[in-house]
Amino acid sequence: QVLSDVFNAPVFTIDTANSACLGSAYRAIHGLVAERNVSLADVVKLAPEPRLAVTPTPGAEELYRPLLKRYAELEQKVIYNPASSC
């Protein structure tokens, strides 16, 4: 629910263990067949069907929007000037 609220987006899941590894595997396959103009969408057509897990809580966007902006500012500060203190 937190991810959905912070990013103001629905969260989908699939019924498989290690879904992050599965995503990496699909990307690797895509890399292998990219020279044949195969799209990532074509590669993942056989992936398990995603299921809607949660949707954003109404009003959460107003809470998280300024926090996300501040996070992005701090991230840029660290990336472009890592010696500076945050």
CSV table of C-alpha atoms in Angstrom, one decimal:
chain,number,residue,atom,x,y,z
A,1,GLN,CA,0.0,0.0,0.0
A,2,VAL,CA,2.9,2.4,0.8
A,3,LEU,CA,4.3,2.1,-2.7
A,4,SER,CA,0.9,2.8,-4.2
A,5,ASP,CA,0.4,5.8,-2.0
A,6,VAL,CA,3.9,7.3,-2.4
A,7,PHE,CA,3.9,7.0,-6.2
A,8,ASN,CA,0.2,7.6,-6.6
A,9,ALA,CA,-0.1,4.5,-8.8
A,10,PRO,CA,-1.8,1.1,-8.6
A,11,VAL,CA,0.4,-1.9,-7.7
A,12,PHE,CA,0.1,-5.1,-9.5
A,13,THR,CA,1.5,-8.5,-8.5
A,14,ILE,CA,2.0,-11.8,-10.2
A,15,ASP,CA,1.8,-15.3,-8.7
A,16,THR,CA,5.4,-16.3,-8.9
A,17,ALA,CA,8.3,-16.4,-6.5
A,18,ASN,CA,11.2,-13.9,-7.0
A,19,SER,CA,9.3,-11.7,-9.5
A,20,ALA,CA,12.3,-9.2,-9.5
A,21,CYS,CA,14.5,-12.0,-10.8
A,22,LEU,CA,11.9,-12.9,-13.3
A,23,GLY,CA,11.9,-9.3,-14.6
A,24,SER,CA,15.6,-9.4,-14.9
A,25,ALA,CA,15.4,-12.6,-16.8
A,26,TYR,CA,13.0,-11.1,-19.3
A,27,ARG,CA,15.3,-8.2,-19.8
A,28,ALA,CA,18.2,-10.5,-20.4
A,29,ILE,CA,16.2,-12.4,-23.0
A,30,HIS,CA,15.2,-9.1,-24.6
A,31,GLY,CA,18.9,-8.2,-24.8
A,32,LEU,CA,19.7,-11.5,-26.5
A,33,VAL,CA,17.0,-11.0,-29.2
A,34,ALA,CA,17.1,-7.2,-29.5
A,35,GLU,CA,19.2,-7.4,-32.7
A,36,ARG,CA,16.2,-9.2,-34.3
A,37,ASN,CA,14.0,-6.2,-33.5
A,38,VAL,CA,12.0,-8.1,-30.9
A,39,SER,CA,10.3,-5.7,-28.5
A,40,LEU,CA,10.3,-6.2,-24.7
A,41,ALA,CA,6.5,-6.4,-25.0
A,42,ASP,CA,6.8,-9.4,-27.3
A,43,VAL,CA,9.3,-11.1,-24.9
A,44,VAL,CA,7.0,-10.8,-21.9
A,45,LYS,CA,3.8,-12.0,-23.6
A,46,LEU,CA,4.2,-15.3,-21.9
A,47,ALA,CA,4.6,-13.7,-18.4
A,48,PRO,CA,2.0,-14.6,-15.8
A,49,GLU,CA,-1.0,-12.3,-15.8
A,50,PRO,CA,-0.6,-9.5,-13.2
A,51,ARG,CA,-3.3,-9.0,-10.5
A,52,LEU,CA,-4.2,-5.6,-9.0
A,53,ALA,CA,-3.1,-5.7,-5.4
A,54,VAL,CA,-3.8,-2.1,-4.2
A,55,THR,CA,-4.7,1.3,-5.4
A,56,PRO,CA,-3.6,4.7,-4.0
A,57,THR,CA,-5.4,5.9,-0.8
A,58,PRO,CA,-7.5,8.9,-1.7
A,59,GLY,CA,-5.6,12.1,-0.5
A,60,ALA,CA,-2.3,10.4,0.0
A,61,GLU,CA,-0.8,12.2,-3.1
A,62,GLU,CA,-1.1,15.5,-1.3
A,63,LEU,CA,0.9,14.2,1.6
A,64,TYR,CA,3.6,12.5,-0.5
A,65,ARG,CA,4.0,15.0,-3.4
A,66,PRO,CA,6.1,17.5,-1.4
A,67,LEU,CA,8.1,14.6,0.2
A,68,LEU,CA,8.9,13.2,-3.2
A,69,LYS,CA,10.0,16.6,-4.4
A,70,ARG,CA,12.3,17.0,-1.4
A,71,TYR,CA,13.7,13.4,-1.9
A,72,ALA,CA,14.5,14.2,-5.6
A,73,GLU,CA,16.3,17.4,-4.5
A,74,LEU,CA,18.4,15.5,-2.0
A,75,GLU,CA,19.2,12.8,-4.4
A,76,GLN,CA,20.4,15.3,-7.0
A,77,LYS,CA,22.5,17.0,-4.4
A,78,VAL,CA,24.2,13.7,-3.5
A,79,ILE,CA,24.6,12.6,-7.1
A,80,TYR,CA,26.2,15.9,-8.3
A,81,ASN,CA,28.0,16.8,-5.1
A,82,PRO,CA,28.6,13.7,-3.1
A,83,ALA,CA,31.1,15.4,-0.7
A,84,SER,CA,28.4,17.8,0.5
A,85,SER,CA,26.4,17.1,3.6
A,86,CYS,CA,22.7,16.6,3.3
